[in-house]
PDB file of C-alpha atoms in Angstrom:
ATOM      1  CA  MET X   1       0.012   0.099  -0.047  1.00  0.00           C
ATOM      2  CA  HIS X   2       1.671   3.083  -1.138  1.00  0.00           C
ATOM      3  CA  ASN X   3      -1.048   5.564  -0.778  1.00  0.00           C
ATOM      4  CA  GLU X   4      -0.309   8.617   1.681  1.00  0.00           C
ATOM      5  CA  HIS X   5      -3.614   8.317   3.132  1.00  0.00           C
ATOM      6  CA  LYS X   6      -4.833   5.731   5.365  1.00  0.00           C
ATOM      7  CA  LEU X   7      -7.296   2.883   4.324  1.00  0.00           C
ATOM      8  CA  LYS X   8     -10.174   2.321   6.283  1.00  0.00           C
ATOM      9  CA  ILE X   9     -12.972   0.139   5.797  1.00  0.00           C
ATOM     10  CA  PHE X  10     -16.442   0.327   7.552  1.00  0.00           C
ATOM     11  CA  ALA X  11     -19.618  -1.851   7.373  1.00  0.00           C
ATOM     12  CA  GLY X  12     -23.405  -1.051   7.573  1.00  0.00           C
ATOM     13  CA  ARG X  13     -25.338  -3.362   9.378  1.00  0.00           C
ATOM     14  CA  SER X  14     -26.809  -5.327   6.514  1.00  0.00           C
ATOM     15  CA  SER X  15     -23.560  -6.183   4.835  1.00  0.00           C
ATOM     16  CA  ARG X  16     -21.306  -7.125   7.686  1.00  0.00           C
ATOM     17  CA  PRO X  17     -20.598 -10.496   6.456  1.00  0.00           C
ATOM     18  CA  PHE X  18     -19.557  -9.348   3.079  1.00  0.00           C
ATOM     19  CA  ALA X  19     -17.319  -6.717   4.433  1.00  0.00           C
ATOM     20  CA  GLU X  20     -15.684  -9.284   6.628  1.00  0.00           C
ATOM     21  CA  LYS X  21     -14.853 -11.329   3.578  1.00  0.00           C
ATOM     22  CA  ILE X  22     -13.271  -8.211   1.858  1.00  0.00           C
ATOM     23  CA  VAL X  23     -10.928  -7.078   4.768  1.00  0.00           C
ATOM     24  CA  LYS X  24      -9.829 -10.712   5.004  1.00  0.00           C
ATOM     25  CA  ALA X  25      -8.966 -10.694   1.387  1.00  0.00           C
ATOM     26  CA  LEU X  26      -7.243  -7.388   1.942  1.00  0.00           C
ATOM     27  CA  GLY X  27      -5.566  -8.725   5.114  1.00  0.00           C
ATOM     28  CA  ILE X  28      -6.617  -5.671   7.102  1.00  0.00           C
ATOM     29  CA  ASN X  29      -9.093  -5.085  10.026  1.00  0.00           C
ATOM     30  CA  LEU X  30     -12.634  -3.758   9.781  1.00  0.00           C
ATOM     31  CA  GLY X  31     -13.294  -0.507  11.190  1.00  0.00           C
ATOM     32  CA  GLU X  32     -14.840  -0.534  14.416  1.00  0.00           C
ATOM     33  CA  SER X  33     -18.355   1.133  14.352  1.00  0.00           C
ATOM     34  CA  ASP X  34     -21.830   0.753  16.220  1.00  0.00           C
ATOM     35  CA  VAL X  35     -25.304   1.936  15.911  1.00  0.00           C
ATOM     36  CA  LEU X  36     -27.303   3.491  18.596  1.00  0.00           C
ATOM     37  CA  THR X  37     -31.088   2.786  18.332  1.00  0.00           C
ATOM     38  CA  PHE X  38     -33.626   5.125  20.133  1.00  0.00           C
ATOM     39  CA  SER X  39     -36.936   3.552  21.354  1.00  0.00           C
ATOM     40  CA  ASP X  40     -38.713   5.168  18.502  1.00  0.00           C
ATOM     41  CA  GLY X  41     -36.671   3.432  15.908  1.00  0.00           C
ATOM     42  CA  GLU X  42     -34.471   6.385  15.065  1.00  0.00           C
ATOM     43  CA  PHE X  43     -30.804   5.185  14.989  1.00  0.00           C
ATOM     44  CA  GLN X  44     -27.477   6.774  14.895  1.00  0.00           C
ATOM     45  CA  PRO X  45     -24.338   5.236  13.482  1.00  0.00           C
ATOM     46  CA  SER X  46     -21.043   6.037  15.041  1.00  0.00           C
ATOM     47  CA  LEU X  47     -17.323   5.384  13.563  1.00  0.00           C
ATOM     48  CA  ASN X  48     -15.260   4.410  16.713  1.00  0.00           C
ATOM     49  CA  GLU X  49     -11.961   5.132  15.409  1.00  0.00           C
ATOM     50  CA  SER X  50     -10.076   8.045  13.636  1.00  0.00           C
ATOM     51  CA  VAL X  51     -10.819   8.714  10.071  1.00  0.00           C
ATOM     52  CA  ARG X  52      -9.090  11.979   9.685  1.00  0.00           C
ATOM     53  CA  GLY X  53      -7.289  12.048   6.484  1.00  0.00           C
ATOM     54  CA  ALA X  54      -8.286   8.665   5.544  1.00  0.00           C
ATOM     55  CA  THR X  55      -9.599   7.055   2.331  1.00  0.00           C
ATOM     56  CA  VAL X  56     -13.082   5.492   3.763  1.00  0.00           C
ATOM     57  CA  PHE X  57     -14.813   2.644   2.370  1.00  0.00           C
ATOM     58  CA  ILE X  58     -18.367   2.152   3.816  1.00  0.00           C
ATOM     59  CA  ILE X  59     -19.714  -1.095   2.427  1.00  0.00           C
ATOM     60  CA  GLN X  60     -23.544  -1.237   2.694  1.00  0.00           C
ATOM     61  CA  SER X  61     -26.161  -2.901   0.085  1.00  0.00           C
ATOM     62  CA  THR X  62     -29.278  -0.914   0.081  1.00  0.00           C
ATOM     63  CA  PHE X  63     -31.831  -3.627  -0.308  1.00  0.00           C
ATOM     64  CA  PRO X  64     -35.174  -3.284   1.842  1.00  0.00           C
ATOM     65  CA  PRO X  65     -35.990  -1.768   4.408  1.00  0.00           C
ATOM     66  CA  VAL X  66     -34.950   1.866   3.805  1.00  0.00           C
ATOM     67  CA  ASP X  67     -33.026   1.802   6.799  1.00  0.00           C
ATOM     68  CA  ASN X  68     -29.943   0.336   4.951  1.00  0.00           C
ATOM     69  CA  LEU X  69     -29.981   3.241   2.562  1.00  0.00           C
ATOM     70  CA  PHE X  70     -30.258   5.606   5.530  1.00  0.00           C
ATOM     71  CA  GLU X  71     -27.843   3.977   7.403  1.00  0.00           C
ATOM     72  CA  LEU X  72     -25.200   4.451   4.640  1.00  0.00           C
ATOM     73  CA  LEU X  73     -26.019   8.073   4.433  1.00  0.00           C
ATOM     74  CA  LEU X  74     -25.593   8.834   8.020  1.00  0.00           C
ATOM     75  CA  MET X  75     -22.291   6.889   8.010  1.00  0.00           C
ATOM     76  CA  ILE X  76     -21.105   8.681   4.932  1.00  0.00           C
ATOM     77  CA  ASP X  77     -21.989  11.886   6.937  1.00  0.00           C
ATOM     78  CA  ALA X  78     -20.174  11.000   9.974  1.00  0.00           C
ATOM     79  CA  ALA X  79     -16.958  10.183   7.724  1.00  0.00           C
ATOM     80  CA  LYS X  80     -17.274  13.611   6.033  1.00  0.00           C
ATOM     81  CA  ARG X  81     -17.563  15.362   9.329  1.00  0.00           C
ATOM     82  CA  ALA X  82     -14.541  13.545  10.901  1.00  0.00           C
ATOM     83  CA  SER X  83     -12.431  14.859   8.220  1.00  0.00           C
ATOM     84  CA  ALA X  84     -12.027  11.729   5.895  1.00  0.00           C
ATOM     85  CA  HIS X  85     -10.083  12.632   2.989  1.00  0.00           C
ATOM     86  CA  THR X  86     -12.338  10.678   0.760  1.00  0.00           C
ATOM     87  CA  VAL X  87     -15.316   8.674   1.375  1.00  0.00           C
ATOM     88  CA  ILE X  88     -16.368   5.833  -0.965  1.00  0.00           C
ATOM     89  CA  ALA X  89     -19.835   3.962  -0.961  1.00  0.00           C
ATOM     90  CA  VAL X  90     -19.525   0.529  -1.559  1.00  0.00           C
ATOM     91  CA  MET X  91     -22.899  -0.772  -2.433  1.00  0.00           C
ATOM     92  CA  PRO X  92     -22.851  -4.459  -3.748  1.00  0.00           C
ATOM     93  CA  TYR X  93     -26.507  -3.988  -4.362  1.00  0.00           C
ATOM     94  CA  PHE X  94     -27.648  -0.506  -5.403  1.00  0.00           C
ATOM     95  CA  GLY X  95     -31.283  -0.264  -4.351  1.00  0.00           C
ATOM     96  CA  TRP X  96     -34.180   1.593  -6.139  1.00  0.00           C
ATOM     97  CA  ALA X  97     -32.279   0.877  -9.404  1.00  0.00           C
ATOM     98  CA  ARG X  98     -35.250  -0.265 -10.944  1.00  0.00           C
ATOM     99  CA  GLN X  99     -36.800   3.151 -10.970  1.00  0.00           C
ATOM    100  CA  ASP X 100     -34.201   4.402 -13.619  1.00  0.00           C
ATOM    101  CA  ARG X 101     -36.851   6.318 -15.566  1.00  0.00           C
ATOM    102  CA  LYS X 102     -40.440   7.559 -15.550  1.00  0.00           C
ATOM    103  CA  ASP X 103     -42.249   4.555 -17.105  1.00  0.00           C
ATOM    104  CA  LYS X 104     -45.911   6.239 -16.624  1.00  0.00           C
ATOM    105  CA  PRO X 105     -46.795   9.712 -15.573  1.00  0.00           C
ATOM    106  CA  ARG X 106     -46.242  11.261 -11.950  1.00  0.00           C
ATOM    107  CA  VAL X 107     -43.760   8.566 -11.031  1.00  0.00           C
ATOM    108  CA  PRO X 108     -40.324   9.357  -9.277  1.00  0.00           C
ATOM    109  CA  ILE X 109     -36.913   8.468 -10.766  1.00  0.00           C
ATOM    110  CA  GLY X 110     -35.768   6.738  -7.602  1.00  0.00           C
ATOM    111  CA  ALA X 111     -32.197   5.917  -8.865  1.00  0.00           C
ATOM    112  CA  LYS X 112     -31.441   9.437  -9.565  1.00  0.00           C
ATOM    113  CA  LEU X 113     -33.002  10.533  -6.241  1.00  0.00           C
ATOM    114  CA  VAL X 114     -30.647   7.980  -4.528  1.00  0.00           C
ATOM    115  CA  ALA X 115     -27.579   9.242  -6.400  1.00  0.00           C
ATOM    116  CA  ASN X 116     -28.367  12.697  -5.136  1.00  0.00           C
ATOM    117  CA  LEU X 117     -28.667  11.566  -1.675  1.00  0.00           C
ATOM    118  CA  LEU X 118     -25.425  10.123  -1.696  1.00  0.00           C
ATOM    119  CA  HIS X 119     -23.927  13.187  -3.248  1.00  0.00           C
ATOM    120  CA  ALA X 120     -25.646  15.405  -0.754  1.00  0.00           C
ATOM    121  CA  ALA X 121     -24.144  12.978   2.036  1.00  0.00           C
ATOM    122  CA  GLY X 122     -20.738  13.869   0.881  1.00  0.00           C
ATOM    123  CA  CYS X 123     -19.926  10.535  -0.954  1.00  0.00           C
ATOM    124  CA  ASP X 124     -17.199  11.004  -3.548  1.00  0.00           C
ATOM    125  CA  ARG X 125     -17.435   7.822  -5.143  1.00  0.00           C
ATOM    126  CA  VAL X 126     -19.703   4.685  -5.737  1.00  0.00           C
ATOM    127  CA  MET X 127     -18.603   1.075  -6.230  1.00  0.00           C
ATOM    128  CA  THR X 128     -21.298  -1.223  -7.107  1.00  0.00           C
ATOM    129  CA  CYS X 129     -22.290  -4.296  -8.810  1.00  0.00           C
ATOM    130  CA  ASP X 130     -24.627  -4.992 -11.813  1.00  0.00           C
ATOM    131  CA  LEU X 131     -26.881  -2.270 -12.045  1.00  0.00           C
ATOM    132  CA  HIS X 132     -30.420  -2.700 -13.099  1.00  0.00           C
ATOM    133  CA  ALA X 133     -29.525  -0.619 -16.058  1.00  0.00           C
ATOM    134  CA  ASP X 134     -25.893   0.505 -17.107  1.00  0.00           C
ATOM    135  CA  GLN X 135     -26.917   4.125 -17.822  1.00  0.00           C
ATOM    136  CA  ILE X 136     -27.770   4.717 -14.161  1.00  0.00           C
ATOM    137  CA  GLN X 137     -23.917   5.631 -13.888  1.00  0.00           C
ATOM    138  CA  GLY X 138     -25.076   8.790 -15.598  1.00  0.00           C
ATOM    139  CA  PHE X 139     -27.151   9.891 -12.694  1.00  0.00           C
ATOM    140  CA  PHE X 140     -23.845  10.458 -10.664  1.00  0.00           C
ATOM    141  CA  ASP X 141     -21.561  13.487 -10.996  1.00  0.00           C
ATOM    142  CA  PHE X 142     -18.779  11.632  -9.472  1.00  0.00           C
ATOM    143  CA  PRO X 143     -16.926   8.380 -10.489  1.00  0.00           C
ATOM    144  CA  VAL X 144     -18.878   5.177 -10.614  1.00  0.00           C
ATOM    145  CA  ASP X 145     -17.008   1.936 -10.624  1.00  0.00           C
ATOM    146  CA  HIS X 146     -19.468  -0.645 -11.965  1.00  0.00           C
ATOM    147  CA  ILE X 147     -18.322  -4.506 -11.307  1.00  0.00           C
ATOM    148  CA  TYR X 148     -19.891  -7.081 -13.214  1.00  0.00           C
ATOM    149  CA  ALA X 149     -20.939 -10.336 -11.423  1.00  0.00           C
ATOM    150  CA  SER X 150     -19.937 -12.143 -14.919  1.00  0.00           C
ATOM    151  CA  THR X 151     -16.370 -12.152 -13.161  1.00  0.00           C
ATOM    152  CA  VAL X 152     -17.707 -14.960 -11.097  1.00  0.00           C
ATOM    153  CA  PHE X 153     -20.340 -16.415 -12.985  1.00  0.00           C
ATOM    154  CA  LEU X 154     -18.752 -17.102 -16.257  1.00  0.00           C
ATOM    155  CA  PRO X 155     -15.710 -18.976 -15.207  1.00  0.00           C
ATOM    156  CA  TYR X 156     -18.178 -21.126 -12.998  1.00  0.00           C
ATOM    157  CA  LEU X 157     -20.533 -21.792 -15.899  1.00  0.00           C
ATOM    158  CA  ARG X 158     -17.591 -22.628 -18.147  1.00  0.00           C
ATOM    159  CA  ASP X 159     -16.112 -25.071 -15.650  1.00  0.00           C
ATOM    160  CA  MET X 160     -19.349 -26.847 -15.440  1.00  0.00           C
ATOM    161  CA  ASN X 161     -18.657 -28.088 -19.192  1.00  0.00           C
ATOM    162  CA  ILE X 162     -22.409 -28.149 -20.011  1.00  0.00           C
ATOM    163  CA  GLU X 163     -23.049 -29.685 -23.464  1.00  0.00           C
ATOM    164  CA  ASN X 164     -25.956 -28.253 -25.770  1.00  0.00           C
ATOM    165  CA  LEU X 165     -25.821 -25.139 -23.597  1.00  0.00           C
ATOM    166  CA  ALA X 166     -28.195 -22.053 -24.418  1.00  0.00           C
ATOM    167  CA  ILE X 167     -28.224 -18.722 -22.431  1.00  0.00           C
ATOM    168  CA  ALA X 168     -31.638 -17.292 -21.951  1.00  0.00           C
ATOM    169  CA  ALA X 169     -32.927 -13.819 -21.249  1.00  0.00           C
ATOM    170  CA  PRO X 170     -36.045 -13.583 -19.111  1.00  0.00           C
ATOM    171  CA  ASP X 171     -37.254 -10.615 -21.002  1.00  0.00           C
ATOM    172  CA  MET X 172     -36.331  -8.301 -23.890  1.00  0.00           C
ATOM    173  CA  GLY X 173     -34.467  -5.913 -21.338  1.00  0.00           C
ATOM    174  CA  GLY X 174     -31.933  -8.676 -20.424  1.00  0.00           C
ATOM    175  CA  ALA X 175     -30.928  -9.502 -23.943  1.00  0.00           C
ATOM    176  CA  LYS X 176     -27.657  -7.452 -23.906  1.00  0.00           C
ATOM    177  CA  ARG X 177     -26.583  -9.355 -20.614  1.00  0.00           C
ATOM    178  CA  ALA X 178     -27.547 -12.710 -22.347  1.00  0.00           C
ATOM    179  CA  ASN X 179     -25.794 -11.976 -25.536  1.00  0.00           C
ATOM    180  CA  ALA X 180     -22.695 -11.101 -23.666  1.00  0.00           C
ATOM    181  CA  TYR X 181     -22.571 -14.234 -21.758  1.00  0.00           C
ATOM    182  CA  ALA X 182     -23.507 -16.141 -24.920  1.00  0.00           C
ATOM    183  CA  ARG X 183     -20.590 -14.729 -26.637  1.00  0.00           C
ATOM    184  CA  TYR X 184     -18.116 -15.652 -24.159  1.00  0.00           C
ATOM    185  CA  LEU X 185     -19.684 -19.248 -23.622  1.00  0.00           C
ATOM    186  CA  GLN X 186     -19.838 -19.599 -27.422  1.00  0.00           C
ATOM    187  CA  CYS X 187     -23.460 -20.847 -27.417  1.00  0.00           C
ATOM    188  CA  PRO X 188     -27.101 -19.718 -28.724  1.00  0.00           C
ATOM    189  CA  VAL X 189     -29.205 -17.322 -27.072  1.00  0.00           C
ATOM    190  CA  ILE X 190     -32.804 -17.601 -26.249  1.00  0.00           C
ATOM    191  CA  ILE X 191     -35.205 -14.598 -25.534  1.00  0.00           C
ATOM    192  CA  CYS X 192     -38.269 -14.726 -23.119  1.00  0.00           C
ATOM    193  CA  HIS X 193     -40.864 -12.414 -23.986  1.00  0.00           C
ATOM    194  CA  LYS X 194     -43.212 -11.571 -21.360  1.00  0.00           C
ATOM    195  CA  SER X 195     -46.563  -9.469 -20.692  1.00  0.00           C
ATOM    196  CA  ARG X 196     -46.759  -7.915 -17.502  1.00  0.00           C
ATOM    197  CA  GLU X 197     -50.532  -7.492 -16.157  1.00  0.00           C
ATOM    198  CA  LYS X 198     -49.273  -5.086 -13.259  1.00  0.00           C
ATOM    199  CA  ALA X 199     -45.887  -4.891 -11.133  1.00  0.00           C
ATOM    200  CA  ASN X 200     -44.447  -8.247  -9.818  1.00  0.00           C
ATOM    201  CA  VAL X 201     -47.259 -10.092 -11.760  1.00  0.00           C
ATOM    202  CA  VAL X 202     -46.141 -11.714 -15.011  1.00  0.00           C
ATOM    203  CA  GLY X 203     -49.142 -12.442 -17.717  1.00  0.00           C
ATOM    204  CA  SER X 204     -47.657 -14.801 -20.211  1.00  0.00           C
ATOM    205  CA  ILE X 205     -44.260 -15.665 -21.298  1.00  0.00           C
ATOM    206  CA  THR X 206     -43.119 -17.104 -24.770  1.00  0.00           C
ATOM    207  CA  ALA X 207     -39.779 -17.987 -25.861  1.00  0.00           C
ATOM    208  CA  ILE X 208     -37.882 -17.033 -28.801  1.00  0.00           C
ATOM    209  CA  GLY X 209     -35.174 -19.314 -30.145  1.00  0.00           C
ATOM    210  CA  ASP X 210     -34.203 -23.024 -30.518  1.00  0.00           C
ATOM    211  CA  VAL X 211     -35.162 -24.462 -26.891  1.00  0.00           C
ATOM    212  CA  ALA X 212     -35.704 -28.355 -27.766  1.00  0.00           C
ATOM    213  CA  GLY X 213     -32.730 -30.464 -26.341  1.00  0.00           C
ATOM    214  CA  LYS X 214     -30.919 -27.465 -24.759  1.00  0.00           C
ATOM    215  CA  ASN X 215     -29.470 -27.126 -21.365  1.00  0.00           C
ATOM    216  CA  VAL X 216     -30.562 -23.415 -20.538  1.00  0.00           C
ATOM    217  CA  ILE X 217     -29.146 -21.014 -18.118  1.00  0.00           C
ATOM    218  CA  ILE X 218     -31.497 -18.025 -17.749  1.00  0.00           C
ATOM    219  CA  VAL X 219     -29.234 -14.767 -16.890  1.00  0.00           C
ATOM    220  CA  ASP X 220     -30.571 -11.767 -15.041  1.00  0.00           C
ATOM    221  CA  ASP X 221     -29.491  -8.868 -12.769  1.00  0.00           C
ATOM    222  CA  MET X 222     -31.534  -9.897  -9.830  1.00  0.00           C
ATOM    223  CA  ILE X 223     -34.424 -12.258  -8.427  1.00  0.00           C
ATOM    224  CA  ASP X 224     -37.110 -10.499  -6.495  1.00  0.00           C
ATOM    225  CA  THR X 225     -40.249 -12.637  -6.147  1.00  0.00           C
ATOM    226  CA  ALA X 226     -39.016 -15.101  -8.767  1.00  0.00           C
ATOM    227  CA  GLY X 227     -42.263 -14.924 -10.314  1.00  0.00           C
ATOM    228  CA  THR X 228     -40.690 -14.276 -13.904  1.00  0.00           C
ATOM    229  CA  LEU X 229     -37.877 -16.503 -13.435  1.00  0.00           C
ATOM    230  CA  THR X 230     -39.856 -19.613 -12.434  1.00  0.00           C
ATOM    231  CA  LYS X 231     -42.546 -19.007 -14.997  1.00  0.00           C
ATOM    232  CA  ALA X 232     -39.902 -18.650 -17.646  1.00  0.00           C
ATOM    233  CA  ALA X 233     -38.209 -21.779 -16.650  1.00  0.00           C
ATOM    234  CA  ASN X 234     -41.405 -23.714 -16.495  1.00  0.00           C
ATOM    235  CA  VAL X 235     -42.358 -22.674 -20.072  1.00  0.00           C
ATOM    236  CA  LEU X 236     -38.709 -23.537 -21.266  1.00  0.00           C
ATOM    237  CA  LYS X 237     -38.955 -26.942 -19.750  1.00  0.00           C
ATOM    238  CA  GLU X 238     -42.420 -27.467 -21.612  1.00  0.00           C
ATOM    239  CA  MET X 239     -40.782 -26.362 -24.750  1.00  0.00           C
ATOM    240  CA  GLY X 240     -38.464 -29.226 -24.617  1.00  0.00           C
ATOM    241  CA  ALA X 241     -35.484 -28.045 -22.596  1.00  0.00           C
ATOM    242  CA  SER X 242     -33.387 -30.702 -21.125  1.00  0.00           C
ATOM    243  CA  SER X 243     -32.612 -28.720 -18.010  1.00  0.00           C
ATOM    244  CA  VAL X 244     -33.062 -25.175 -16.784  1.00  0.00           C
ATOM    245  CA  ARG X 245     -30.760 -23.280 -14.436  1.00  0.00           C
ATOM    246  CA  ALA X 246     -30.443 -19.657 -13.441  1.00  0.00           C
ATOM    247  CA  CYS X 247     -27.723 -17.123 -12.689  1.00  0.00           C
ATOM    248  CA  ALA X 248     -28.580 -13.857 -10.906  1.00  0.00           C
ATOM    249  CA  THR X 249     -26.261 -11.491  -9.238  1.00  0.00           C
ATOM    250  CA  HIS X 250     -28.800 -10.037  -6.610  1.00  0.00           C
ATOM    251  CA  ALA X 251     -30.701 -12.643  -4.505  1.00  0.00           C
ATOM    252  CA  VAL X 252     -33.639 -10.118  -3.203  1.00  0.00           C
ATOM    253  CA  PHE X 253     -35.999 -13.017  -2.958  1.00  0.00           C
ATOM    254  CA  SER X 254     -38.876 -11.412  -1.345  1.00  0.00           C
ATOM    255  CA  GLY X 255     -42.417 -12.740  -0.710  1.00  0.00           C
ATOM    256  CA  SER X 256     -42.641 -16.516  -1.444  1.00  0.00           C
ATOM    257  CA  ALA X 257     -39.477 -16.646  -3.643  1.00  0.00           C
ATOM    258  CA  TYR X 258     -37.630 -19.430  -2.116  1.00  0.00           C
ATOM    259  CA  GLU X 259     -40.914 -21.604  -2.141  1.00  0.00           C
ATOM    260  CA  LYS X 260     -41.545 -20.793  -5.939  1.00  0.00           C
ATOM    261  CA  ILE X 261     -37.764 -21.774  -6.711  1.00  0.00           C
ATOM    262  CA  ALA X 262     -38.265 -25.010  -4.688  1.00  0.00           C
ATOM    263  CA  ALA X 263     -41.373 -26.030  -6.582  1.00  0.00           C
ATOM    264  CA  SER X 264     -40.140 -25.045 -10.220  1.00  0.00           C
ATOM    265  CA  ALA X 265     -38.378 -26.637 -12.942  1.00  0.00           C
ATOM    266  CA  LEU X 266     -35.186 -24.920 -12.083  1.00  0.00           C
ATOM    267  CA  GLU X 267     -32.396 -27.477 -11.171  1.00  0.00           C
ATOM    268  CA  GLU X 268     -29.875 -24.827  -9.965  1.00  0.00           C
ATOM    269  CA  VAL X 269     -30.177 -20.955  -9.055  1.00  0.00           C
ATOM    270  CA  ILE X 270     -26.713 -19.432  -8.792  1.00  0.00           C
ATOM    271  CA  VAL X 271     -26.320 -15.987  -6.983  1.00  0.00           C
ATOM    272  CA  THR X 272     -23.995 -13.966  -5.554  1.00  0.00           C
ATOM    273  CA  ASP X 273     -23.514 -12.739  -1.703  1.00  0.00           C
ATOM    274  CA  THR X 274     -24.415  -9.046  -2.745  1.00  0.00           C
ATOM    275  CA  ILE X 275     -27.437  -9.683  -0.449  1.00  0.00           C
ATOM    276  CA  PRO X 276     -27.264 -12.144   2.404  1.00  0.00           C
ATOM    277  CA  LEU X 277     -29.503 -15.132   2.033  1.00  0.00           C
ATOM    278  CA  THR X 278     -32.137 -15.757   4.679  1.00  0.00           C
ATOM    279  CA  THR X 279     -30.760 -17.936   7.762  1.00  0.00           C
ATOM    280  CA  ASP X 280     -34.352 -19.036   8.229  1.00  0.00           C
ATOM    281  CA  PRO X 281     -34.192 -22.927   8.367  1.00  0.00           C
ATOM    282  CA  GLU X 282     -37.964 -23.095   7.108  1.00  0.00           C
ATOM    283  CA  ARG X 283     -36.886 -21.705   3.790  1.00  0.00           C
ATOM    284  CA  ASP X 284     -35.703 -24.066   1.140  1.00  0.00           C
ATOM    285  CA  ARG X 285     -32.048 -23.345  -0.092  1.00  0.00           C
ATOM    286  CA  SER X 286     -31.346 -26.687  -1.498  1.00  0.00           C
ATOM    287  CA  LYS X 287     -31.211 -25.537  -5.252  1.00  0.00           C
ATOM    288  CA  ILE X 288     -29.371 -22.284  -4.388  1.00  0.00           C
ATOM    289  CA  THR X 289     -25.429 -21.812  -5.062  1.00  0.00           C
ATOM    290  CA  VAL X 290     -23.882 -18.755  -3.850  1.00  0.00           C
ATOM    291  CA  LEU X 291     -20.618 -17.522  -5.441  1.00  0.00           C
ATOM    292  CA  SER X 292     -18.766 -14.791  -3.480  1.00  0.00           C
ATOM    293  CA  MET X 293     -18.009 -11.143  -4.974  1.00  0.00           C
ATOM    294  CA  ALA X 294     -15.872 -10.258  -2.008  1.00  0.00           C
ATOM    295  CA  GLU X 295     -12.487 -10.961  -3.552  1.00  0.00           C
ATOM    296  CA  THR X 296     -13.483  -9.168  -6.716  1.00  0.00           C
ATOM    297  CA  PHE X 297     -14.637  -6.081  -4.547  1.00  0.00           C
ATOM    298  CA  ALA X 298     -11.445  -6.589  -2.486  1.00  0.00           C
ATOM    299  CA  ASP X 299      -9.235  -6.273  -5.730  1.00  0.00           C
ATOM    300  CA  ILE X 300     -11.168  -3.214  -7.148  1.00  0.00           C
ATOM    301  CA  ILE X 301     -10.900  -1.473  -3.570  1.00  0.00           C
ATOM    302  CA  ASP X 302      -7.186  -2.234  -3.596  1.00  0.00           C
ATOM    303  CA  LYS X 303      -6.711  -0.741  -7.062  1.00  0.00           C
ATOM    304  CA  VAL X 304      -8.838   2.153  -6.469  1.00  0.00           C
ATOM    305  CA  TYR X 305      -7.175   2.891  -3.010  1.00  0.00           C
ATOM    306  CA  ASN X 306      -3.675   2.776  -4.799  1.00  0.00           C
ATOM    307  CA  TYR X 307      -4.748   4.870  -7.725  1.00  0.00           C
ATOM    308  CA  GLU X 308      -4.111   1.588 -10.279  1.00  0.00           C
ATOM    309  CA  PRO X 309      -6.243   0.909 -13.482  1.00  0.00           C
ATOM    310  CA  ILE X 310      -9.092  -1.242 -12.919  1.00  0.00           C
ATOM    311  CA  SER X 311     -10.208  -1.770 -16.453  1.00  0.00           C
ATOM    312  CA  SER X 312      -8.525  -5.079 -16.723  1.00  0.00           C
ATOM    313  CA  SER X 313     -10.740  -6.529 -14.002  1.00  0.00           C
ATOM    314  CA  PHE X 314     -13.815  -6.591 -15.935  1.00  0.00           C
ATOM    315  CA  ILE X 315     -15.220  -9.295 -18.278  1.00  0.00           C
ATOM    316  CA  ASN X 316     -18.387  -7.659 -19.781  1.00  0.00           C
TER     317      ASN X 316
END
């Protein structure tokens, strides 16, 4: 480490296990911090060691509840007011990213508002993984390091040596990502077309492409309720796919997602640890494989801290 500024890494409560893996990979200790919670639910994070003149990385995924986002904002503010030289928000999962445009009248652009809040809190840089839409990077007026989970997914998929492989996009929006995976794995692409009746409820799905006899892997940026995913998997199986797996970066897994996955035609669901999985023993996790993004983040953090180029770290 040849940077004149000390390196300090802190974690919000929702991403502590992920942060602990990052500091272990870097061979340093996690910064001491805690959170005071008042009886009405208000909370106050506190950094319990000096950050004066330091380069501070604060690790926190902003999946619901909104407390996770607000805790990150308060921690950024705390670091800035304690004279940190640079404050970098490491958001393995960037919440509100689905609100990246006005898709109907009188709705917010939530992703832009979150970018503004980070800026207002004093954030100097953001590091995140597989944004719902690449162009969200343009909502920020400071650098964004956009890390791709393909750096861990593609070697894993390649090493499986699956015959008659095909990559599927669960919807039209995922075609670009599916195409990038298919190009790397040298296999055909299948596009699923869905009609939504309302948010989180899928109407019907049809698949475009050669499905019969193929071992299909559906790739996506997140799994929320798993409604689209499981419906697409079942349709592909009905159309003659030999097997169907899924590969998605962010395991939001809300509502009955675990149950839907367990009951579906999916053989395996490969996700990362940007969002921690439930520890509830009642939830069936037998089909779920978790690959860690911690070493990838540790590598990028090290390079950013030491002003080294990071372009070689990306497989897109």
